[in-house]
Amino acid sequence: MEVCYQLPVLPLDRPVPKHVLSRRGAISFSSSSSLFGAPDPRQLSQRRGAISYDSSDQTALYIRMLGDVRVRSQVGFEPERRGSHPYLGVDFRTLHSHAELVGSIPARRIRRLFSFQRHLLTSRLLRGTPHLSPLHFLDEDYCGQAKCMLEKVGSWNFDIFLFDRLTNGNSLISLTLYLLTHYGLIELFQLDMVKVRRFLVLVQEDYHNHNPYHNSVHAADVTQAMHCYLKEPKLAKSLTSCDVLLGLLAAATHDLDHPGVNQPFLVKTNHYLAALYRNTSVLENHHWRSAVGLLRETELFSHLPTEDSLNMERQLGSLILATDISRQNEYLSKFRTHLDQEDLCLGNTSHRHFVLQMALKCADICNPCRPWELSKQWSEKVTEEFFHQGDIEKKHKLEVSPLCDSETNSIADVQIGFMTYVVEPLFAEWARFSDTRLSQTMLGHLCLNKASWNAMQPEEAEGEQAAATEEPSSRALPQGSQEC
């Protein structure tokens, strides 16, 4: 792990320079103009982050950086060390890096070039301009297999790990673009295909793929699950095209620029994001603002009336904020009340939006409801990320967060607790709302997966786990179980 004590941050009390405020939306620091038009594709690696701002109060409300001081110096700002805690200098890009990953840097650059090449090909074809030299993509057999998989993208057994390999690490771009086309949203909303492509490339690039769990593959998996829910009869016949577009975009961006640590960690280390959002839905606000920054940077909705685009951004935020696990009981209680009173009316805009929030919440934590082969991989990845956080906390003499101590927790412990107190209550209510084959399949997988993890526990822990399973309501939701 690298430690950098010069994490660049624009102080919240520093007015944004006039030349910055004269620009609309978000600013990508070194390559907003050359990201796709530069003659040298290597300039792609120069992109580091963006500022989005509210010109009404002349103060930067949000700063998103990935830790490169040189980028800040290009726009005339000096880096500032915030606080004295040693964690504040940790570079999120290397938080989950291992020594053996050093040799994989060229491979990542190759993936960037593939994305760049695909964009060039797409834009040239749309303009009717033939390319002069052949662009070398993946073997056609791999592309063909990926296309075959997309034909079954509505299957709950969809293997997102295999799909990510077949698309050379571009699962989020490929899957989201396919779904936007599948629902006819690009034509319906008159979206510019080049802007759509650029937006999705930037979204995928802003996920930290060194994170074992919160990376672009997780975002693609959540987007695929969201598609499965959007096909459910109650939703398919009630949701508007705008609802579907928001649902897919929210799923794709719901963990954008996730640092690989949870909210309590940011709060107790006095991280500037925690101060910015006053310790409330810190990560979710960060993901939302990051998504808005990319929407404005790519001008994806610039052709829509201003009020419509702003409304889209607000609703996108409402969906992403609903994934805050600390508010799980609040949303679940409201959902249960609606179902008990049978007063959910999907003809009502606010009710439809609430159901969309619940669908995204389900999609975000649906891993335990997948087939065992897929669920087990996700369980191992999220626990690895938890334990990495615990190791960081131990190194800096911090209190280790719940579920993050590898010495006192096992994968089975973490997963059984998460299934019992978070997943089961949510999916039981979702099955009441949408009693379909898919809902029963998810509950069936959840039961089998939980039994499998139970079987892996040490014999001495079996009695304690059985007692805990009998009275799930008697224990509070573990705050450290931030799997979403």
CSV table of C-alpha atoms in Angstrom, one decimal:
chain,number,residue,atom,x,y,z
A,1,MET,CA,0.0,0.0,0.0
A,2,GLU,CA,1.3,3.4,-0.9
A,3,VAL,CA,0.8,6.3,1.4
A,4,CYS,CA,0.6,9.8,0.0
A,5,TYR,CA,0.4,12.8,2.4
A,6,GLN,CA,-0.5,15.2,-0.3
A,7,LEU,CA,-4.1,14.2,-1.1
A,8,PRO,CA,-5.3,17.2,-3.1
A,9,VAL,CA,-8.4,18.8,-1.6
A,10,LEU,CA,-10.0,22.1,-2.4
A,11,PRO,CA,-10.9,23.6,1.1
A,12,LEU,CA,-14.6,24.1,1.5
A,13,ASP,CA,-14.2,27.7,2.5
A,14,ARG,CA,-12.1,28.6,-0.5
A,15,PRO,CA,-14.1,30.4,-3.2
A,16,VAL,CA,-13.9,28.8,-6.6
A,17,PRO,CA,-12.0,30.9,-9.1
A,18,LYS,CA,-14.0,32.9,-11.6
A,19,HIS,CA,-12.6,31.1,-14.6
A,20,VAL,CA,-13.9,27.9,-13.1
A,21,LEU,CA,-17.4,29.3,-12.3
A,22,SER,CA,-17.7,30.5,-15.9
A,23,ARG,CA,-17.9,26.9,-17.0
A,24,ARG,CA,-21.0,24.8,-16.5
A,25,GLY,CA,-21.3,21.5,-14.8
A,26,ALA,CA,-18.2,19.5,-13.9
A,27,ILE,CA,-14.6,20.0,-14.9
A,28,SER,CA,-12.4,17.0,-15.7
A,29,PHE,CA,-8.9,18.1,-14.7
A,30,SER,CA,-6.5,17.3,-17.4
A,31,SER,CA,-8.2,15.8,-20.4
A,32,SER,CA,-11.8,16.8,-20.6
A,33,SER,CA,-11.2,18.1,-24.1
A,34,SER,CA,-8.8,15.5,-25.2
A,35,LEU,CA,-10.2,12.3,-23.6
A,36,PHE,CA,-11.4,10.9,-26.9
A,37,GLY,CA,-10.0,13.4,-29.4
A,38,ALA,CA,-6.3,13.3,-28.5
A,39,PRO,CA,-3.9,12.0,-31.2
A,40,ASP,CA,-2.1,10.0,-28.5
A,41,PRO,CA,-4.4,7.5,-26.7
A,42,ARG,CA,-1.9,7.4,-23.8
A,43,GLN,CA,-3.3,10.8,-22.7
A,44,LEU,CA,-6.3,8.8,-21.4
A,45,SER,CA,-4.2,7.9,-18.4
A,46,GLN,CA,-3.9,11.6,-17.5
A,47,ARG,CA,-7.5,11.9,-16.4
A,48,ARG,CA,-7.7,12.0,-12.6
A,49,GLY,CA,-11.0,13.5,-11.5
A,50,ALA,CA,-13.4,16.4,-11.6
A,51,ILE,CA,-15.0,19.3,-9.7
A,52,SER,CA,-18.7,19.9,-9.8
A,53,TYR,CA,-20.0,23.1,-8.2
A,54,ASP,CA,-22.9,25.3,-7.5
A,55,SER,CA,-22.4,28.7,-8.9
A,56,SER,CA,-25.2,30.2,-6.8
A,57,ASP,CA,-23.1,30.3,-3.7
A,58,GLN,CA,-19.7,30.6,-5.4
A,59,THR,CA,-18.3,27.8,-3.3
A,60,ALA,CA,-17.2,24.3,-4.3
A,61,LEU,CA,-19.7,21.9,-3.0
A,62,TYR,CA,-18.0,18.8,-4.2
A,63,ILE,CA,-14.5,17.7,-5.1
A,64,ARG,CA,-13.7,14.3,-6.5
A,65,MET,CA,-10.0,13.4,-6.9
A,66,LEU,CA,-8.0,10.2,-7.2
A,67,GLY,CA,-4.9,11.5,-5.5
A,68,ASP,CA,-2.6,13.0,-8.1
A,69,VAL,CA,-1.0,16.3,-6.9
A,70,ARG,CA,0.3,17.1,-10.4
A,71,VAL,CA,-3.2,17.4,-11.8
A,72,ARG,CA,-4.2,20.1,-9.2
A,73,SER,CA,-1.0,22.1,-10.0
A,74,GLN,CA,-2.1,22.3,-13.6
A,75,VAL,CA,-5.2,24.4,-12.6
A,76,GLY,CA,-3.3,26.6,-10.2
A,77,PHE,CA,-4.3,25.1,-6.9
A,78,GLU,CA,-1.8,24.0,-4.2
A,79,PRO,CA,-2.5,20.7,-2.5
A,80,GLU,CA,-3.5,21.0,1.2
A,81,ARG,CA,-2.9,18.5,3.9
A,82,ARG,CA,-6.2,18.0,5.7
A,83,GLY,CA,-6.0,17.0,9.4
A,84,SER,CA,-3.2,15.2,11.0
A,85,HIS,CA,-4.5,11.6,10.9
A,86,PRO,CA,-2.1,9.3,8.9
A,87,TYR,CA,-5.0,7.7,7.1
A,88,LEU,CA,-6.0,10.9,5.3
A,89,GLY,CA,-3.0,10.5,3.0
A,90,VAL,CA,-3.9,7.0,1.8
A,91,ASP,CA,-4.3,6.9,-2.0
A,92,PHE,CA,-7.6,5.2,-2.7
A,93,ARG,CA,-6.2,3.9,-6.0
A,94,THR,CA,-3.7,1.7,-4.1
A,95,LEU,CA,-5.8,0.8,-1.1
A,96,HIS,CA,-6.4,-2.7,-2.2
A,97,SER,CA,-3.3,-3.1,-4.4
A,98,HIS,CA,-0.9,-6.0,-3.9
A,99,ALA,CA,2.7,-6.2,-4.8
A,100,GLU,CA,2.0,-8.8,-7.5
A,101,LEU,CA,-0.3,-6.4,-9.3
A,102,VAL,CA,2.5,-4.1,-10.3
A,103,GLY,CA,3.2,-6.1,-13.4
A,104,SER,CA,-0.5,-5.7,-14.5
A,105,ILE,CA,-0.3,-2.0,-15.2
A,106,PRO,CA,0.4,-2.5,-18.9
A,107,ALA,CA,-2.7,-4.8,-19.1
A,108,ARG,CA,-4.8,-2.0,-17.6
A,109,ARG,CA,-3.5,0.4,-20.2
A,110,ILE,CA,-4.3,-2.1,-22.9
A,111,ARG,CA,-7.9,-2.1,-21.7
A,112,ARG,CA,-8.0,1.7,-21.8
A,113,LEU,CA,-6.8,1.5,-25.4
A,114,PHE,CA,-9.5,-1.0,-26.3
A,115,SER,CA,-12.1,1.4,-24.9
A,116,PHE,CA,-10.5,4.2,-26.8
A,117,GLN,CA,-10.4,2.2,-30.0
A,118,ARG,CA,-14.1,1.2,-29.7
A,119,HIS,CA,-15.0,4.8,-29.2
A,120,LEU,CA,-13.1,5.8,-32.3
A,121,LEU,CA,-14.7,3.1,-34.4
A,122,THR,CA,-18.2,3.9,-33.1
A,123,SER,CA,-17.8,7.7,-33.8
A,124,ARG,CA,-16.4,7.1,-37.2
A,125,LEU,CA,-19.1,4.7,-38.2
A,126,LEU,CA,-21.8,7.2,-37.0
A,127,ARG,CA,-20.1,9.9,-39.1
A,128,GLY,CA,-19.8,7.5,-42.1
A,129,THR,CA,-16.0,7.9,-42.1
A,130,PRO,CA,-14.1,4.7,-42.8
A,131,HIS,CA,-11.0,4.1,-40.7
A,132,LEU,CA,-7.7,4.1,-42.5
A,133,SER,CA,-6.0,1.4,-40.5
A,134,PRO,CA,-7.5,-1.6,-38.9
A,135,LEU,CA,-8.3,-1.5,-35.2
A,136,HIS,CA,-7.3,-4.6,-33.4
A,137,PHE,CA,-9.9,-5.8,-31.0
A,138,LEU,CA,-10.4,-9.0,-29.1
A,139,ASP,CA,-10.6,-12.2,-31.0
A,140,GLU,CA,-14.0,-12.4,-32.8
A,141,ASP,CA,-14.8,-15.6,-31.0
A,142,TYR,CA,-14.8,-13.8,-27.7
A,143,CYS,CA,-17.0,-11.0,-29.0
A,144,GLY,CA,-19.4,-13.6,-30.4
A,145,GLN,CA,-19.7,-15.3,-27.1
A,146,ALA,CA,-20.3,-12.0,-25.3
A,147,LYS,CA,-23.1,-11.2,-27.8
A,148,CYS,CA,-24.6,-14.7,-27.1
A,149,MET,CA,-24.6,-14.0,-23.4
A,150,LEU,CA,-26.4,-10.7,-23.9
A,151,GLU,CA,-29.2,-12.5,-25.6
A,152,LYS,CA,-29.8,-14.1,-22.1
A,153,VAL,CA,-29.2,-11.0,-20.1
A,154,GLY,CA,-32.6,-11.4,-18.4
A,155,SER,CA,-31.6,-14.7,-16.8
A,156,TRP,CA,-31.0,-14.7,-13.1
A,157,ASN,CA,-28.2,-17.2,-13.6
A,158,PHE,CA,-26.3,-14.7,-15.8
A,159,ASP,CA,-22.6,-15.0,-15.1
A,160,ILE,CA,-21.2,-11.5,-14.9
A,161,PHE,CA,-17.7,-12.7,-14.2
A,162,LEU,CA,-17.6,-14.7,-17.4
A,163,PHE,CA,-19.2,-11.8,-19.3
A,164,ASP,CA,-16.5,-9.4,-17.9
A,165,ARG,CA,-13.8,-11.7,-19.2
A,166,LEU,CA,-15.4,-12.0,-22.6
A,167,THR,CA,-15.6,-8.2,-22.9
A,168,ASN,CA,-12.0,-7.7,-21.8
A,169,GLY,CA,-13.1,-5.9,-18.6
A,170,ASN,CA,-15.7,-3.8,-20.2
A,171,SER,CA,-18.8,-5.5,-18.8
A,172,LEU,CA,-20.4,-2.4,-17.4
A,173,ILE,CA,-20.1,-0.5,-20.7
A,174,SER,CA,-21.2,-3.4,-22.9
A,175,LEU,CA,-24.2,-4.4,-20.7
A,176,THR,CA,-25.5,-1.0,-20.0
A,177,LEU,CA,-25.3,0.1,-23.6
A,178,TYR,CA,-27.1,-3.1,-24.7
A,179,LEU,CA,-29.9,-2.5,-22.2
A,180,LEU,CA,-30.3,1.2,-23.2
A,181,THR,CA,-30.7,0.0,-26.8
A,182,HIS,CA,-32.9,-3.0,-25.8
A,183,TYR,CA,-35.4,-0.7,-24.1
A,184,GLY,CA,-35.3,1.8,-27.0
A,185,LEU,CA,-34.2,4.6,-24.6
A,186,ILE,CA,-31.5,6.0,-26.9
A,187,GLU,CA,-33.9,6.7,-29.7
A,188,LEU,CA,-36.8,7.7,-27.4
A,189,PHE,CA,-34.8,10.3,-25.5
A,190,GLN,CA,-32.8,11.3,-28.7
A,191,LEU,CA,-29.5,10.6,-26.9
A,192,ASP,CA,-26.3,11.2,-28.8
A,193,MET,CA,-24.7,7.7,-29.2
A,194,VAL,CA,-21.2,9.2,-28.9
A,195,LYS,CA,-22.1,11.0,-25.7
A,196,VAL,CA,-23.7,7.8,-24.3
A,197,ARG,CA,-20.6,5.8,-25.1
A,198,ARG,CA,-18.3,8.4,-23.6
A,199,PHE,CA,-20.4,8.7,-20.5
A,200,LEU,CA,-20.3,4.9,-20.0
A,201,VAL,CA,-16.6,4.7,-20.5
A,202,LEU,CA,-16.0,7.5,-17.9
A,203,VAL,CA,-18.4,5.7,-15.5
A,204,GLN,CA,-16.5,2.4,-15.8
A,205,GLU,CA,-13.1,4.2,-15.5
A,206,ASP,CA,-14.3,5.9,-12.3
A,207,TYR,CA,-14.8,2.6,-10.5
A,208,HIS,CA,-11.7,1.5,-8.7
A,209,ASN,CA,-11.1,-2.0,-10.0
A,210,HIS,CA,-8.4,-2.6,-7.4
A,211,ASN,CA,-11.3,-2.8,-5.0
A,212,PRO,CA,-12.1,-6.5,-4.5
A,213,TYR,CA,-15.9,-5.8,-4.4
A,214,HIS,CA,-16.9,-2.3,-5.1
A,215,ASN,CA,-15.7,-2.1,-8.7
A,216,SER,CA,-17.2,-1.9,-12.2
A,217,VAL,CA,-18.1,-5.6,-12.3
A,218,HIS,CA,-20.3,-5.1,-9.2
A,219,ALA,CA,-22.0,-2.2,-10.9
A,220,ALA,CA,-22.6,-4.3,-14.0
A,221,ASP,CA,-24.0,-7.1,-11.8
A,222,VAL,CA,-26.4,-4.7,-10.1
A,223,THR,CA,-27.4,-3.3,-13.5
A,224,GLN,CA,-28.2,-6.8,-14.8
A,225,ALA,CA,-30.2,-7.5,-11.6
A,226,MET,CA,-32.1,-4.3,-12.1
A,227,HIS,CA,-33.0,-5.3,-15.6
A,228,CYS,CA,-34.4,-8.6,-14.2
A,229,TYR,CA,-36.6,-6.6,-11.8
A,230,LEU,CA,-37.8,-4.2,-14.5
A,231,LYS,CA,-39.1,-7.2,-16.4
A,232,GLU,CA,-41.3,-8.3,-13.5
A,233,PRO,CA,-45.0,-8.0,-14.6
A,234,LYS,CA,-46.0,-5.4,-12.0
A,235,LEU,CA,-43.1,-3.1,-13.0
A,236,ALA,CA,-43.1,-3.8,-16.7
A,237,LYS,CA,-46.7,-2.6,-17.2
A,238,SER,CA,-46.4,0.4,-14.9
A,239,LEU,CA,-43.0,2.0,-15.2
A,240,THR,CA,-42.5,4.8,-17.7
A,241,SER,CA,-39.5,5.0,-20.1
A,242,CYS,CA,-38.1,7.7,-17.8
A,243,ASP,CA,-38.4,5.4,-14.8
A,244,VAL,CA,-36.5,2.7,-16.7
A,245,LEU,CA,-33.8,5.1,-17.8
A,246,LEU,CA,-33.3,6.3,-14.3
A,247,GLY,CA,-33.3,2.8,-12.9
A,248,LEU,CA,-30.5,1.6,-15.3
A,249,LEU,CA,-28.4,4.8,-14.8
A,250,ALA,CA,-28.8,4.6,-11.0
A,251,ALA,CA,-27.7,0.9,-11.0
A,252,ALA,CA,-24.7,1.6,-13.2
A,253,THR,CA,-23.5,4.6,-11.1
A,254,HIS,CA,-24.7,3.7,-7.6
A,255,ASP,CA,-21.2,3.0,-6.3
A,256,LEU,CA,-19.3,5.4,-8.5
A,257,ASP,CA,-15.8,6.2,-7.3
A,258,HIS,CA,-16.2,4.0,-4.2
A,259,PRO,CA,-13.0,4.2,-2.1
A,260,GLY,CA,-13.2,0.7,-0.8
A,261,VAL,CA,-14.0,1.6,2.8
A,262,ASN,CA,-17.3,2.2,4.5
A,263,GLN,CA,-18.9,5.4,6.0
A,264,PRO,CA,-18.0,4.8,9.6
A,265,PHE,CA,-14.4,4.6,8.5
A,266,LEU,CA,-14.6,8.0,6.7
A,267,VAL,CA,-16.3,9.5,9.7
A,268,LYS,CA,-13.9,8.4,12.4
A,269,THR,CA,-10.9,9.4,10.3
A,270,ASN,CA,-12.4,12.9,9.7
A,271,HIS,CA,-12.2,12.5,6.0
A,272,TYR,CA,-13.2,15.6,4.0
A,273,LEU,CA,-16.1,13.7,2.4
A,274,ALA,CA,-17.6,13.0,5.8
A,275,ALA,CA,-17.2,16.7,6.7
A,276,LEU,CA,-18.7,17.8,3.4
A,277,TYR,CA,-21.8,15.7,3.8
A,278,ARG,CA,-22.0,16.1,7.6
A,279,ASN,CA,-21.6,12.3,8.3
A,280,THR,CA,-24.9,11.6,6.6
A,281,SER,CA,-25.0,9.1,3.6
A,282,VAL,CA,-21.5,10.1,2.9
A,283,LEU,CA,-20.7,7.5,0.3
A,284,GLU,CA,-24.1,7.6,-1.4
A,285,ASN,CA,-23.9,11.4,-1.7
A,286,HIS,CA,-20.4,11.0,-3.2
A,287,HIS,CA,-21.6,8.4,-5.7
A,288,TRP,CA,-24.6,10.7,-6.8
A,289,ARG,CA,-22.5,13.8,-7.2
A,290,SER,CA,-19.9,11.8,-9.1
A,291,ALA,CA,-22.6,10.6,-11.5
A,292,VAL,CA,-24.0,14.2,-11.9
A,293,GLY,CA,-20.5,15.4,-12.6
A,294,LEU,CA,-20.1,12.9,-15.5
A,295,LEU,CA,-23.6,13.6,-16.8
A,296,ARG,CA,-22.7,17.3,-17.1
A,297,GLU,CA,-19.2,16.7,-18.3
A,298,THR,CA,-20.5,14.6,-21.2
A,299,GLU,CA,-23.6,16.8,-21.7
A,300,LEU,CA,-25.6,13.6,-22.1
A,301,PHE,CA,-28.9,15.5,-21.3
A,302,SER,CA,-27.9,18.9,-22.6
A,303,HIS,CA,-30.5,18.7,-25.4
A,304,LEU,CA,-33.3,18.4,-22.8
A,305,PRO,CA,-35.0,21.4,-21.2
A,306,THR,CA,-33.0,22.6,-18.2
A,307,GLU,CA,-35.8,21.7,-15.7
A,308,ASP,CA,-36.1,18.2,-17.1
A,309,SER,CA,-32.4,17.5,-16.9
A,310,LEU,CA,-32.2,18.9,-13.3
A,311,ASN,CA,-35.2,16.7,-12.4
A,312,MET,CA,-33.4,13.7,-13.8
A,313,GLU,CA,-30.4,14.5,-11.6
A,314,ARG,CA,-32.6,14.9,-8.5
A,315,GLN,CA,-34.4,11.6,-9.1
A,316,LEU,CA,-31.1,9.8,-9.8
A,317,GLY,CA,-29.9,11.1,-6.5
A,318,SER,CA,-33.0,9.9,-4.7
A,319,LEU,CA,-32.4,6.4,-6.1
A,320,ILE,CA,-28.7,6.2,-5.2
A,321,LEU,CA,-29.3,7.6,-1.7
A,322,ALA,CA,-31.8,4.8,-1.1
A,323,THR,CA,-28.9,2.3,-1.2
A,324,ASP,CA,-27.6,3.6,2.2
A,325,ILE,CA,-27.6,0.5,4.3
A,326,SER,CA,-27.8,2.6,7.5
A,327,ARG,CA,-31.4,3.5,6.4
A,328,GLN,CA,-32.4,0.0,5.6
A,329,ASN,CA,-34.9,-0.3,8.4
A,330,GLU,CA,-36.5,3.0,7.4
A,331,TYR,CA,-37.2,1.9,3.8
A,332,LEU,CA,-38.1,-1.6,4.8
A,333,SER,CA,-40.6,-0.4,7.4
A,334,LYS,CA,-42.2,1.9,4.9
A,335,PHE,CA,-42.4,-0.9,2.3
A,336,ARG,CA,-43.9,-3.3,4.8
A,337,THR,CA,-46.6,-0.7,5.8
A,338,HIS,CA,-47.6,-0.1,2.2
A,339,LEU,CA,-47.9,-3.9,1.6
A,340,ASP,CA,-49.9,-4.4,4.8
A,341,GLN,CA,-52.3,-1.6,3.9
A,342,GLU,CA,-52.3,-2.7,0.2
A,343,ASP,CA,-52.2,1.0,-0.8
A,344,LEU,CA,-49.3,0.9,-3.3
A,345,CYS,CA,-50.6,2.5,-6.5
A,346,LEU,CA,-48.1,2.3,-9.4
A,347,GLY,CA,-50.1,4.8,-11.3
A,348,ASN,CA,-48.9,7.3,-8.7
A,349,THR,CA,-45.5,8.9,-9.6
A,350,SER,CA,-44.2,8.9,-6.0
A,351,HIS,CA,-45.2,5.3,-5.4
A,352,ARG,CA,-43.5,4.2,-8.7
A,353,HIS,CA,-40.4,6.0,-7.6
A,354,PHE,CA,-40.5,4.3,-4.2
A,355,VAL,CA,-40.8,0.9,-5.8
A,356,LEU,CA,-37.9,1.7,-8.0
A,357,GLN,CA,-35.9,2.6,-4.9
A,358,MET,CA,-36.7,-0.8,-3.4
A,359,ALA,CA,-35.8,-2.6,-6.7
A,360,LEU,CA,-32.4,-0.9,-6.6
A,361,LYS,CA,-31.9,-1.8,-3.0
A,362,CYS,CA,-32.7,-5.4,-3.9
A,363,ALA,CA,-30.3,-5.3,-6.9
A,364,ASP,CA,-27.5,-3.9,-4.8
A,365,ILE,CA,-27.5,-6.7,-2.2
A,366,CYS,CA,-28.8,-9.6,-4.3
A,367,ASN,CA,-25.5,-11.5,-4.3
A,368,PRO,CA,-26.7,-14.0,-1.6
A,369,CYS,CA,-29.8,-14.7,-3.8
A,370,ARG,CA,-27.6,-15.8,-6.8
A,371,PRO,CA,-26.7,-19.4,-7.6
A,372,TRP,CA,-24.0,-20.7,-5.2
A,373,GLU,CA,-21.2,-20.6,-7.7
A,374,LEU,CA,-21.7,-16.8,-8.2
A,375,SER,CA,-22.8,-16.0,-4.7
A,376,LYS,CA,-19.7,-17.6,-3.2
A,377,GLN,CA,-17.4,-15.5,-5.3
A,378,TRP,CA,-19.1,-12.3,-4.3
A,379,SER,CA,-19.0,-13.3,-0.6
A,380,GLU,CA,-15.3,-13.8,-0.8
A,381,LYS,CA,-14.7,-10.5,-2.5
A,382,VAL,CA,-16.7,-8.4,-0.1
A,383,THR,CA,-15.2,-10.0,2.9
A,384,GLU,CA,-11.7,-9.5,1.4
A,385,GLU,CA,-12.5,-5.8,1.1
A,386,PHE,CA,-13.8,-5.7,4.7
A,387,PHE,CA,-10.7,-7.4,6.0
A,388,HIS,CA,-8.5,-4.9,4.0
A,389,GLN,CA,-10.2,-2.1,5.8
A,390,GLY,CA,-9.6,-3.8,9.2
A,391,ASP,CA,-5.9,-4.2,8.4
A,392,ILE,CA,-5.7,-0.5,7.6
A,393,GLU,CA,-7.5,0.3,10.9
A,394,LYS,CA,-5.1,-1.9,12.8
A,395,LYS,CA,-2.1,-0.4,11.2
A,396,HIS,CA,-3.1,3.1,12.2
A,397,LYS,CA,-4.2,2.1,15.7
A,398,LEU,CA,-7.9,2.7,15.0
A,399,GLU,CA,-10.8,0.8,16.4
A,400,VAL,CA,-11.5,-2.1,14.0
A,401,SER,CA,-15.0,-1.8,12.4
A,402,PRO,CA,-17.5,-4.6,12.9
A,403,LEU,CA,-17.0,-7.5,10.5
A,404,CYS,CA,-13.6,-6.2,9.4
A,405,ASP,CA,-11.3,-8.1,11.8
A,406,SER,CA,-10.1,-11.2,10.0
A,407,GLU,CA,-8.9,-12.7,13.3
A,408,THR,CA,-12.4,-12.8,14.9
A,409,ASN,CA,-14.6,-13.1,11.8
A,410,SER,CA,-14.8,-15.6,9.0
A,411,ILE,CA,-16.5,-15.4,5.6
A,412,ALA,CA,-19.2,-17.7,6.9
A,413,ASP,CA,-19.9,-15.5,10.0
A,414,VAL,CA,-20.1,-12.3,7.9
A,415,GLN,CA,-22.4,-13.8,5.3
A,416,ILE,CA,-24.8,-15.6,7.6
A,417,GLY,CA,-25.3,-12.4,9.7
A,418,PHE,CA,-25.8,-10.3,6.5
A,419,MET,CA,-28.3,-12.8,5.1
A,420,THR,CA,-30.2,-13.1,8.3
A,421,TYR,CA,-30.5,-9.4,9.3
A,422,VAL,CA,-30.4,-7.6,6.0
A,423,VAL,CA,-31.1,-9.8,3.0
A,424,GLU,CA,-33.9,-12.1,4.2
A,425,PRO,CA,-36.2,-9.4,5.5
A,426,LEU,CA,-35.9,-7.3,2.4
A,427,PHE,CA,-36.4,-10.1,-0.1
A,428,ALA,CA,-39.3,-11.5,1.9
A,429,GLU,CA,-41.2,-8.2,1.5
A,430,TRP,CA,-40.2,-8.0,-2.2
A,431,ALA,CA,-41.7,-11.5,-2.7
A,432,ARG,CA,-44.9,-10.2,-1.1
A,433,PHE,CA,-44.9,-7.3,-3.5
A,434,SER,CA,-44.0,-9.3,-6.6
A,435,ASP,CA,-44.9,-13.0,-6.0
A,436,THR,CA,-43.3,-14.4,-9.2
A,437,ARG,CA,-41.1,-17.2,-10.2
A,438,LEU,CA,-38.0,-15.0,-9.9
A,439,SER,CA,-38.9,-14.0,-6.4
A,440,GLN,CA,-39.3,-17.6,-5.3
A,441,THR,CA,-36.0,-18.5,-7.1
A,442,MET,CA,-34.1,-15.8,-5.2
A,443,LEU,CA,-35.5,-16.9,-1.9
A,444,GLY,CA,-34.7,-20.5,-2.7
A,445,HIS,CA,-31.0,-19.7,-3.6
A,446,LEU,CA,-30.8,-17.6,-0.4
A,447,CYS,CA,-31.9,-20.5,1.7
A,448,LEU,CA,-29.5,-22.9,0.1
A,449,ASN,CA,-26.6,-20.5,0.2
A,450,LYS,CA,-27.2,-19.8,3.9
A,451,ALA,CA,-27.2,-23.5,4.6
A,452,SER,CA,-23.9,-23.9,2.7
A,453,TRP,CA,-22.3,-21.2,4.8
A,454,ASN,CA,-23.7,-22.8,8.0
A,455,ALA,CA,-22.1,-26.1,7.0
A,456,MET,CA,-18.7,-24.3,6.7
A,457,GLN,CA,-18.8,-22.9,10.2
A,458,PRO,CA,-16.7,-24.6,13.0
A,459,GLU,CA,-18.7,-27.1,15.0
A,460,GLU,CA,-18.4,-25.1,18.2
A,461,ALA,CA,-20.2,-22.2,16.5
A,462,GLU,CA,-23.1,-24.1,15.2
A,463,GLY,CA,-25.1,-23.9,18.5
A,464,GLU,CA,-24.7,-20.1,18.7
A,465,GLN,CA,-25.7,-19.6,15.1
A,466,ALA,CA,-28.8,-21.8,15.5
A,467,ALA,CA,-29.9,-19.7,18.5
A,468,ALA,CA,-29.3,-16.4,16.5
A,469,THR,CA,-31.3,-17.7,13.6
A,470,GLU,CA,-34.4,-18.4,15.7
A,471,GLU,CA,-34.7,-14.8,16.8
A,472,PRO,CA,-33.5,-12.5,14.0
A,473,SER,CA,-35.5,-9.5,15.1
A,474,SER,CA,-33.9,-9.4,18.5
A,475,ARG,CA,-30.6,-8.2,17.2
A,476,ALA,CA,-29.8,-4.8,15.6
A,477,LEU,CA,-28.6,-4.4,12.1
A,478,PRO,CA,-24.7,-4.6,12.2
A,479,GLN,CA,-23.5,-1.2,11.1
A,480,GLY,CA,-20.4,-2.7,9.6
A,481,SER,CA,-22.3,-4.7,7.1
A,482,GLN,CA,-22.1,-2.2,4.4
A,483,GLU,CA,-22.1,-4.5,1.4
A,484,CYS,CA,-23.9,-2.0,-0.8
